[in-house]
Short mmCIF file of C-alpha atoms in Angstrom, two decimals:
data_model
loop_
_atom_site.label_atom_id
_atom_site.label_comp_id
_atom_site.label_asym_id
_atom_site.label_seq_id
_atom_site.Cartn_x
_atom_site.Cartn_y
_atom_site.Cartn_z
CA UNK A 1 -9.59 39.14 2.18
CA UNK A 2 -6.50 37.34 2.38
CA UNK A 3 -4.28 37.32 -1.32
CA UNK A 4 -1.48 36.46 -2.48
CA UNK A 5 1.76 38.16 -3.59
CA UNK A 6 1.24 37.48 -7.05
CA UNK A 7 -2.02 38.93 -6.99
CA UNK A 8 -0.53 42.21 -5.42
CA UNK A 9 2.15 42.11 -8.04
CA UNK A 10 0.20 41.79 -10.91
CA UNK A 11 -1.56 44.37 -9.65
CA UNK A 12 0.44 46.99 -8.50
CA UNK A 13 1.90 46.18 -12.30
CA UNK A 14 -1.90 47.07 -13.62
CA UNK A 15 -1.72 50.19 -11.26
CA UNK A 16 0.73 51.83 -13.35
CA UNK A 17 -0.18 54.28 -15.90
CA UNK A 18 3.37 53.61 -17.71
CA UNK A 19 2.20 49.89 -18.02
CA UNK A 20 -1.55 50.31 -18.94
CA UNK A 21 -2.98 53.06 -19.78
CA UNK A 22 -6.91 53.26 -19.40
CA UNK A 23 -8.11 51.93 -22.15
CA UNK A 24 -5.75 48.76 -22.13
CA UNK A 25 -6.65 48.72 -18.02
CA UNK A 26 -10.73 48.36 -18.75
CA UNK A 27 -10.07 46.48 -21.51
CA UNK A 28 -7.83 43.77 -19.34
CA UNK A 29 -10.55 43.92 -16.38
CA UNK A 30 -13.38 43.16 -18.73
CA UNK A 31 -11.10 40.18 -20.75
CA UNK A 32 -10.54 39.15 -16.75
CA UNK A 33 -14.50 39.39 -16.38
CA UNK A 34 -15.15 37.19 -20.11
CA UNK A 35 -13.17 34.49 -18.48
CA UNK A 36 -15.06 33.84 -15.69
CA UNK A 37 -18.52 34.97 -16.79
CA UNK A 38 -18.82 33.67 -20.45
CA UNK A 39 -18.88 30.07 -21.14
CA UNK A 40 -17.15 30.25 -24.89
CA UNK A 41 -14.39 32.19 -23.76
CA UNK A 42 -11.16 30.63 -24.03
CA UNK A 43 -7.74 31.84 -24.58
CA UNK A 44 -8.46 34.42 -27.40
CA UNK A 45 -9.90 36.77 -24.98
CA UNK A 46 -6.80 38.44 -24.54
CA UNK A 47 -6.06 38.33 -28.20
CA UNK A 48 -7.59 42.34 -28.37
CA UNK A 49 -5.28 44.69 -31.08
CA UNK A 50 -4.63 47.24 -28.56
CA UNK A 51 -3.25 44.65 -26.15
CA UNK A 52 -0.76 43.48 -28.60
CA UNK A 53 1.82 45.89 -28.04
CA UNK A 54 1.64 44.67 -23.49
CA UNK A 55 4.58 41.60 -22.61
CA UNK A 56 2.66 38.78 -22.96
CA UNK A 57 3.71 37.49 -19.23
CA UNK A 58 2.36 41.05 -17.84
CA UNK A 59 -0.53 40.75 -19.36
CA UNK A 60 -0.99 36.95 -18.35
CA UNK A 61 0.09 37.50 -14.81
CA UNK A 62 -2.10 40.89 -14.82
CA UNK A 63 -4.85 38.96 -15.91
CA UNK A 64 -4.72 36.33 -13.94
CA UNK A 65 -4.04 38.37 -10.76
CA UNK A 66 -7.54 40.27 -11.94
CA UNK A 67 -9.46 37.11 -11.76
CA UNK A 68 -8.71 35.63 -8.46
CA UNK A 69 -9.33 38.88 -6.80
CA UNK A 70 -12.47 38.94 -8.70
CA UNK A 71 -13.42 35.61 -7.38
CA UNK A 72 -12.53 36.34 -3.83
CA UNK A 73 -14.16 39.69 -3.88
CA UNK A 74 -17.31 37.85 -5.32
CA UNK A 75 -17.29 35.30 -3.08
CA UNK A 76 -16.91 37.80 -0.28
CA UNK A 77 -19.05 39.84 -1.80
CA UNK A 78 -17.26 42.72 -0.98
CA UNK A 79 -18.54 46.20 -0.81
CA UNK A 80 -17.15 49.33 -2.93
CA UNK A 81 -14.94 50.43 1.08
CA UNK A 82 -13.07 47.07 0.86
CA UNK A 83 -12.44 47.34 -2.94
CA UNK A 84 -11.06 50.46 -2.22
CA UNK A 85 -8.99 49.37 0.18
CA UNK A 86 -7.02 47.08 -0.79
CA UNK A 87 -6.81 48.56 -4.65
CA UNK A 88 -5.24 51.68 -2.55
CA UNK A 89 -2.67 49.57 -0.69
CA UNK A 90 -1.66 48.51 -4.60
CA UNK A 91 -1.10 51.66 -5.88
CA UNK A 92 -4.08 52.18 -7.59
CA UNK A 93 -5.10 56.09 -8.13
CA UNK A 94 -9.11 56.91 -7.58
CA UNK A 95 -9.57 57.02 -11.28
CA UNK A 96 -8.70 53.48 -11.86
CA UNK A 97 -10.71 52.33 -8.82
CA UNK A 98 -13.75 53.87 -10.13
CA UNK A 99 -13.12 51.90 -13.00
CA UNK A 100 -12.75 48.96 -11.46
CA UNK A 101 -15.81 49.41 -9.23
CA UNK A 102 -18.03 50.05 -12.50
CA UNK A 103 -16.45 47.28 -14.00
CA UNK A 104 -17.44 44.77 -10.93
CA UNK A 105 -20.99 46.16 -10.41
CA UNK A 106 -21.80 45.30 -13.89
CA UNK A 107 -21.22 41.72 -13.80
CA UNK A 108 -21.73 41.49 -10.15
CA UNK A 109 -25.11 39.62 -10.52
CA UNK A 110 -23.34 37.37 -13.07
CA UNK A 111 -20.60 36.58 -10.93
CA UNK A 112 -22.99 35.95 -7.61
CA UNK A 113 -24.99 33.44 -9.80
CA UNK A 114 -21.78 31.39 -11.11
CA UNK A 115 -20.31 30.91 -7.32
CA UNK A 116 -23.90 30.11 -6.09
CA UNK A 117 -24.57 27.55 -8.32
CA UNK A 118 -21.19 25.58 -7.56
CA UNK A 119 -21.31 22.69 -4.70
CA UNK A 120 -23.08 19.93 -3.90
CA UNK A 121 -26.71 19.64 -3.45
CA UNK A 122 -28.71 16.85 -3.07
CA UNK A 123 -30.70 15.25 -5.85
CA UNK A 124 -33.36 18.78 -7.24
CA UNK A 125 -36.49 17.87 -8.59
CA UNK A 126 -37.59 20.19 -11.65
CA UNK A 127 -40.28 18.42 -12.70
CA UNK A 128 -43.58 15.83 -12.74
CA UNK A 129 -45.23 14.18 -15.01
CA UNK A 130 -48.60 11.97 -13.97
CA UNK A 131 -50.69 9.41 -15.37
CA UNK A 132 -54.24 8.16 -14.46
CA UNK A 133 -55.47 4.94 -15.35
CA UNK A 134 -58.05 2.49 -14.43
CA UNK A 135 -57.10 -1.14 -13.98
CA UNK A 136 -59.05 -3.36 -14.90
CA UNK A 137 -57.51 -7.00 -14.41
CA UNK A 138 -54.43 -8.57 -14.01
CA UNK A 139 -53.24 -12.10 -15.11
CA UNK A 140 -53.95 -12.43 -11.08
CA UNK A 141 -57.19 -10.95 -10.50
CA UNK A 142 -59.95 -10.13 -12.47
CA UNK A 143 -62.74 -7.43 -12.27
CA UNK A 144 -60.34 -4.66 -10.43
CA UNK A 145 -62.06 -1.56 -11.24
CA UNK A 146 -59.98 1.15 -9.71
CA UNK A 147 -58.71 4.34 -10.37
CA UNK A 148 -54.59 4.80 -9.88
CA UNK A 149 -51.82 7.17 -11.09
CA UNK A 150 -48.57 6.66 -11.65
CA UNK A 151 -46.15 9.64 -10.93
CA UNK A 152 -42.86 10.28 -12.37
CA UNK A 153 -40.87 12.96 -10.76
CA UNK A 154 -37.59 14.39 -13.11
CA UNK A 155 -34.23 15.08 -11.16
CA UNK A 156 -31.01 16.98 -11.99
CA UNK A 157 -27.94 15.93 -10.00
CA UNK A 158 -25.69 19.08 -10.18
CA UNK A 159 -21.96 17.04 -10.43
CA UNK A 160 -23.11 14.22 -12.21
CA UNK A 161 -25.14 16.14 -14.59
CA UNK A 162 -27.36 12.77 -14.62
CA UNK A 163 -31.33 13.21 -14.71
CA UNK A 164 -32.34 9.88 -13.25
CA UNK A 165 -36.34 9.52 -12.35
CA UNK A 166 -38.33 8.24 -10.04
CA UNK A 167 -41.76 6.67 -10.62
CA UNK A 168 -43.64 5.71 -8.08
CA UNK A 169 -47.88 4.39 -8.48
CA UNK A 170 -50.66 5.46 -5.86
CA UNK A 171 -54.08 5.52 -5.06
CA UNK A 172 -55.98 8.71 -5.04
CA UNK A 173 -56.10 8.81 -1.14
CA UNK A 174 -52.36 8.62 -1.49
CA UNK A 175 -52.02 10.96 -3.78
CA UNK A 176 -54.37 13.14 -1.59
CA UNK A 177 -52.09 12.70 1.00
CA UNK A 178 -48.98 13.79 -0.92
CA UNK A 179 -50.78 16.77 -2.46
CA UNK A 180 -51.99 17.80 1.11
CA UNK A 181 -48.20 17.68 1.82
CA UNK A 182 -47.06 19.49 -0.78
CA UNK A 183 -49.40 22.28 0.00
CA UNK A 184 -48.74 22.56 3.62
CA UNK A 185 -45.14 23.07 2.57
CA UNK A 186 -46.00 25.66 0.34
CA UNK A 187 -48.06 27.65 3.02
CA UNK A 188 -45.46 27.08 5.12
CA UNK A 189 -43.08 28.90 2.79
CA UNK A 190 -45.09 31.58 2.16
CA UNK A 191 -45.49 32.15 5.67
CA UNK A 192 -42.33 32.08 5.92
CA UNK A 193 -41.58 35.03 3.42
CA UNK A 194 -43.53 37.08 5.20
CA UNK A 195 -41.35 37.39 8.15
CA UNK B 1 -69.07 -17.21 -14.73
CA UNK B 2 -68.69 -21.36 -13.57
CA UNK B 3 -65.46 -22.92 -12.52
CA UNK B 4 -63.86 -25.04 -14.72
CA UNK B 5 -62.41 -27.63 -12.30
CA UNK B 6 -59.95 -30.31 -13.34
CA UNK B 7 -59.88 -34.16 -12.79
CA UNK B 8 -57.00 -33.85 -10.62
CA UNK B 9 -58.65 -30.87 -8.74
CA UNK B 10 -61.46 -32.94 -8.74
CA UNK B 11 -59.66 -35.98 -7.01
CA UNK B 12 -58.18 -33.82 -4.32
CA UNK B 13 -61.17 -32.58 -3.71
CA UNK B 14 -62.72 -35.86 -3.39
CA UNK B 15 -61.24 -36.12 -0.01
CA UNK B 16 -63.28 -33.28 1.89
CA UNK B 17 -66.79 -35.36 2.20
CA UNK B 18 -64.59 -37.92 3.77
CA UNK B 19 -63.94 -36.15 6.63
CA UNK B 20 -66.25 -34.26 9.17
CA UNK B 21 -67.14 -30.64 8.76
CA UNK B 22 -65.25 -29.51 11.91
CA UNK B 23 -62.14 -30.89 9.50
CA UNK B 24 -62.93 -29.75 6.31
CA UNK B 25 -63.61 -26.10 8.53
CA UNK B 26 -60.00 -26.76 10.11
CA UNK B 27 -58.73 -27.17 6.26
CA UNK B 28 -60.32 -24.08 5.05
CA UNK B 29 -58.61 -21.97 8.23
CA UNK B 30 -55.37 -24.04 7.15
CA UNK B 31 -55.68 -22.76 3.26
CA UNK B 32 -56.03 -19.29 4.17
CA UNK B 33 -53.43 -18.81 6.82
CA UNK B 34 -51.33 -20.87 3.69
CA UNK B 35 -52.44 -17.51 1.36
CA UNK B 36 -51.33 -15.21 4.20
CA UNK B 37 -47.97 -16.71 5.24
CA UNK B 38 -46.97 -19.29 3.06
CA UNK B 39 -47.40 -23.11 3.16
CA UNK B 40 -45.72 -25.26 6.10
CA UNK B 41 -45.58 -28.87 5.37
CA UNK B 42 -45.54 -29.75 9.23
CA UNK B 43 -49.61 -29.23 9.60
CA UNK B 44 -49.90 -31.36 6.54
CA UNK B 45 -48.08 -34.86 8.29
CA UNK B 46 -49.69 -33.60 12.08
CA UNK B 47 -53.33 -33.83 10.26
CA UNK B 48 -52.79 -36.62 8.19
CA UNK B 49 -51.59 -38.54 11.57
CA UNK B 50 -54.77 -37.62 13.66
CA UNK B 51 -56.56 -38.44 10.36
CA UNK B 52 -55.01 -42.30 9.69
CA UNK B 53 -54.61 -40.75 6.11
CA UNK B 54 -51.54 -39.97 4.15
CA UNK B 55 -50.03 -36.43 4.47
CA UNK B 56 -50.63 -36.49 0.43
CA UNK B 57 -53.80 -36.67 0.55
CA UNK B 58 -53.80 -34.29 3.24
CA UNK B 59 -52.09 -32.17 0.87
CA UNK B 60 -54.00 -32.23 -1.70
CA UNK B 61 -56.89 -31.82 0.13
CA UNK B 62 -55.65 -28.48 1.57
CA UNK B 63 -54.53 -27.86 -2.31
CA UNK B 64 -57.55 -28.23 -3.36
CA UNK B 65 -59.22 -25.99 -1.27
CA UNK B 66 -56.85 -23.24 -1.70
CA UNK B 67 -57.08 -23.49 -5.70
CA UNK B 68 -61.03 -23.13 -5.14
CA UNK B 69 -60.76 -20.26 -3.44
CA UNK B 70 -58.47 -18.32 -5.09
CA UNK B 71 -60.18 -18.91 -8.84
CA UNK B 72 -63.16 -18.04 -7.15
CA UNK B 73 -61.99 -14.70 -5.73
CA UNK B 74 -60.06 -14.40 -8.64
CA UNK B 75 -62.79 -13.97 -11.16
CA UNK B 76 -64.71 -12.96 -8.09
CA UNK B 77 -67.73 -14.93 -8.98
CA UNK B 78 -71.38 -14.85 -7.61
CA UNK B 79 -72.61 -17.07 -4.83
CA UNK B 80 -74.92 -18.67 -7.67
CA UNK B 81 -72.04 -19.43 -10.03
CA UNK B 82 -70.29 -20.81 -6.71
CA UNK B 83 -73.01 -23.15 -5.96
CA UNK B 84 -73.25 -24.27 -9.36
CA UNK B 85 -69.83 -24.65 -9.48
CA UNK B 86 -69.70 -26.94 -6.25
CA UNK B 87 -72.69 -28.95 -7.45
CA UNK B 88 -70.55 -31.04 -10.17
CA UNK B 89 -68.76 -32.59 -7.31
CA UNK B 90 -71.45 -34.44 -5.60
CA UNK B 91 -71.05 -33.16 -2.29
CA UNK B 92 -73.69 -33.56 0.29
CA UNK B 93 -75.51 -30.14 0.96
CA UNK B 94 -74.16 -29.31 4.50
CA UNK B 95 -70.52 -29.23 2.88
CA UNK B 96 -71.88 -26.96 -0.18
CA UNK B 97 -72.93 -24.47 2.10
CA UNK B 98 -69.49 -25.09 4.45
CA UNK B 99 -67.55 -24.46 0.87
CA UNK B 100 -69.67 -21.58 -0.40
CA UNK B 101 -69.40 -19.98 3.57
CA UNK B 102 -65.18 -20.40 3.29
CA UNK B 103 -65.25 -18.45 0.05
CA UNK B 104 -67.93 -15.45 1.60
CA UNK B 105 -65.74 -14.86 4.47
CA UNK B 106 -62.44 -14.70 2.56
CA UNK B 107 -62.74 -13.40 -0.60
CA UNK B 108 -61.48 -9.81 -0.02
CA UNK B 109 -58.68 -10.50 1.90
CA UNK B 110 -57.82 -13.10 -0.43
CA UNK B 111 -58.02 -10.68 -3.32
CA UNK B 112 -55.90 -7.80 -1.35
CA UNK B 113 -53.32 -10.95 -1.17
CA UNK B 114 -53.82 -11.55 -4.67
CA UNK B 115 -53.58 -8.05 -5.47
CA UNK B 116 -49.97 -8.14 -4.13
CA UNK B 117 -48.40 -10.58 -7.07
CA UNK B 118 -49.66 -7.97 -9.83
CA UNK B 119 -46.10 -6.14 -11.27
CA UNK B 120 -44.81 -4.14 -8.88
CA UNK B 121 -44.21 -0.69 -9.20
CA UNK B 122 -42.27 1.42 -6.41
CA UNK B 123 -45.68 2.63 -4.84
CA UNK B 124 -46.12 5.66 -2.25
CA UNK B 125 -45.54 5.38 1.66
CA UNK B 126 -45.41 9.19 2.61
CA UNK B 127 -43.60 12.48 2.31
CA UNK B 128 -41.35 14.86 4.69
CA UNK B 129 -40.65 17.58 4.41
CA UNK B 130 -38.14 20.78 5.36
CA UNK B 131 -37.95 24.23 4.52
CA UNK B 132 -34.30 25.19 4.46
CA UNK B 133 -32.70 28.63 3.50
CA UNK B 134 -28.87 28.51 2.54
CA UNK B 135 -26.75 30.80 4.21
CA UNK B 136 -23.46 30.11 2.75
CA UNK B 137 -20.93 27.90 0.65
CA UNK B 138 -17.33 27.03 0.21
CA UNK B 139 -17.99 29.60 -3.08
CA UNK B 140 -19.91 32.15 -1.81
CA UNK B 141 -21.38 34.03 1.67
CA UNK B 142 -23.63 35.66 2.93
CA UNK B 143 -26.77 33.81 0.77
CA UNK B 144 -30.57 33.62 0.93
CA UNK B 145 -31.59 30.72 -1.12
CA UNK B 146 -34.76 29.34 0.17
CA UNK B 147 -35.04 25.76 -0.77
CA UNK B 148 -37.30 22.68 0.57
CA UNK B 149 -35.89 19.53 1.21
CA UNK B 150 -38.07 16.68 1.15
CA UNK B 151 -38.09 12.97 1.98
CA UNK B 152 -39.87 10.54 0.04
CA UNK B 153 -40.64 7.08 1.32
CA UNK B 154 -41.59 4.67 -1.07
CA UNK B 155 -42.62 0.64 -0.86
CA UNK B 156 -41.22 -1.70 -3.02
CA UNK B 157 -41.11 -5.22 -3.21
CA UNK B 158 -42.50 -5.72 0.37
CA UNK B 159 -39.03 -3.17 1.25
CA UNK B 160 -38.84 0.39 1.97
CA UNK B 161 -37.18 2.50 -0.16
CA UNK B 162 -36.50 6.50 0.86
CA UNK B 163 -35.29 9.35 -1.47
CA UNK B 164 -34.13 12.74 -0.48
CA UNK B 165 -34.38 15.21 -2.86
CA UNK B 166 -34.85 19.32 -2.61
CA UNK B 167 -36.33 22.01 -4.59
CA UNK B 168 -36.76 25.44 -4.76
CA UNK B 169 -39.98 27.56 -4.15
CA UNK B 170 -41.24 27.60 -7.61
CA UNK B 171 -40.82 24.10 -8.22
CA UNK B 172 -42.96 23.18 -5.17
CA UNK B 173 -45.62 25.66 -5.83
CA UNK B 174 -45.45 24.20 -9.82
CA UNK B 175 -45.41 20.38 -8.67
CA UNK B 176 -48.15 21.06 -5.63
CA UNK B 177 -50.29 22.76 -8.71
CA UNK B 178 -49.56 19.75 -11.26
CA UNK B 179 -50.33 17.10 -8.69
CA UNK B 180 -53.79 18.87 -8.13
CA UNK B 181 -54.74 19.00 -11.25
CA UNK B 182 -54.39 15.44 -11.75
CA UNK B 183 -56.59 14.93 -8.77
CA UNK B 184 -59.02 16.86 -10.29
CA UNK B 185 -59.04 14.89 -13.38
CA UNK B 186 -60.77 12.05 -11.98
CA UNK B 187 -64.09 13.92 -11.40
CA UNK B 188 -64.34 14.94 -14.99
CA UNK B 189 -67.45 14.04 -17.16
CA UNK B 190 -64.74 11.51 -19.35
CA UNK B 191 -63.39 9.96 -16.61
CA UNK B 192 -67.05 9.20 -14.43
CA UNK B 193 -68.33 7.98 -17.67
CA UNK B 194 -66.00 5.51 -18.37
CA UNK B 195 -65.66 4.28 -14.20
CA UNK B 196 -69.59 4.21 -14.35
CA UNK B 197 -69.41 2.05 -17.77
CA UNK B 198 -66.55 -0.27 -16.90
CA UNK B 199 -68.22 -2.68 -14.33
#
């Protein structure tokens, strides 16, 4: 995992007992954690009584340095060996790693689920709705007398955040066909799962 | 169910006894392939020439003929109600029977053409589809996420539209079950009693 100096830094700075002692250290690694994890949080996360007395800039640049090695150790998804290395090459004693492992275990799942969910997909379906009807004429032809369904299938676009639809009509052979479709995907997959 | 036929149809049709049946047969072939593929004046001034006739009347003729049919299929009425309706214009026999023959043979394909003008709604070609597992991203490695991608072709407007689109496991096991349940709809008590009674 490749960081930068002022992630070292602000860590080597959160390292040191003189600087933070435990409780201020778990209680910056959890702020650190709020940021990323909880969608209200905002700049108040820091604003804890026994963090008052820390520099302001330390504490920012401690933070801050918390979070992108979060990230990277998320995305990575680093086991507790690398942790430990690289929290050793800053100075950190075992106490404060075992910390720091507890800390990242508890919102790992959390943290996997955020970075999953960014990028770009294609269109996902979530949903269908169906309708059957039975025409009976149109201003074209008379005495029609069929069965047909009209499908709507609801999509989420992950960027755009849009949910546009798509309808489409068919017979019942065609919807046969799509249904047989469907469920030789689904057999396929559960095949698949039990590889 | 009789035809209500107007003056003017009337006088277009007037033309057909005028002619020989092997003509008024040509005509008929010339009205449908007109349904199929769209009119094409050129026939119309090539008959009327062979004819000695105007490539109006000609044209009206073939008109005429088409209109017949197509109200006929349209309302898809009995060979009785045909006959009857054919009757009012004073034809000899032999071309009543040509007339009523024209509509027999083409009434189905004239009412899948027919069929074709109603509003059109994006309808369903066929369906592809992929199973896919993720492995990684820009934002995270070392993944599992299962997912199906699938390809949707759908006809519109005589053109072809496709959509790709994905979805997870459960949302293809959910939409496989919803879709099959609407199948299943249609051989309810509620729904054979009203297909039965709707005729």
């Amino acid at each position: 995992m490749e960081l930068s100096q002022y992630v070292q830094k602000g860590f080597q700075m959160l390292a040191d007992p003189g600087s933070f002692d435990s409780n201020t250290f778990t209680l910056l690694l959890r702020a650190a954690f709020q940021s990323l994890l909880d969608a209200q949080a905002d700049e108040a996360v820091l604003d804890h009584p026994d963090l008052k007395h820390i520099d302001p800039v330390v504490l920012k640049h401690c933070h801050a340095a918390a979070a992108t090695y979060i990230l990277e150790a998320g995305k990575q998804r680093a086991d507790k060996s690398t942790l430990s290395t690289y929290l050793e090459d800053c100075k950190f004693d075992s106490e404060r790693i075992e910390l720091f492992w507890t800390e990242y275990q508890n919102n790992r799942n959390s943290l996997e689920i955020l970075l999953g969910s960014i990028g770009r997909s294609l269109p996902h379906i979530t949903d269908v709705s169906w309708r059957l009807e039975y025409q009976i004429k149109t201003n074209q032809l008379d005495k029609m007398y069929r069965p047909a369904y009209l499908v709507t299938l609801n999509v989420e676009n992950t960027d755009s955040r849009s949910h546009p639809e798509i309808s489409f009509s068919c017979s019942m052979e065609q919807l046969q066909d799509l249904v047989g479709k469907l469920k030789d995907a689904s057999k396929s997959l559960e095949r698949a799962t039990q590889l | 169910m009789l035809l209500d036929l107007s003056e003017e149809h009337k006088e277009h049709l007037a033309f057909l006894p005028k002619v020989d049946s092997a003509v008024v047969a040509e005509f008929g072939r010339i009205a449908v392939e007109f349904l199929r593929r769209g009119s094409n004046p050129k026939v119309y001034e090539g008959a009327a020439r062979k004819l000695s006739v105007s490539s109006d009347t000609v044209q009206h003729g073939v008109e005429g003929l088409i209109y017949l049919l197509t109200e006929s299929s349209k309302l898809m009425i009995s060979e009785l109600d045909f006959q009857d309706s054919v009757f009012v214009l004073g034809f000899p026999e032999e071309l009543n029977k040509l007339l009523l023959q024209l509509y027999l043979d083409n009434r189905k394909e004239i009412r899948t053409i027919l069929n074709e003008l109603a509003p059109d709604l994006p309808s369903y070609h066929s369906l592809e589809w992929r199973l896919d597992v993720q492995l990684a991203s820009r934002s995270l490695r070392q993944q599992i996420k299962p997912s199906v991608t699938i390809k949707l072709h759908l006809n519109q407007n005589g053109g072809h539209n496709t959509h790709v689109l994905q979805t997870d496991p459960a949302s293809l096991l959910h939409l496989a079950q919803q879709l099959e349940q609407a199948l299943e709809e249609v051989k309810t008590n509620h729904c054979r009693r009203v297909v039965r009674n709707i005729k």
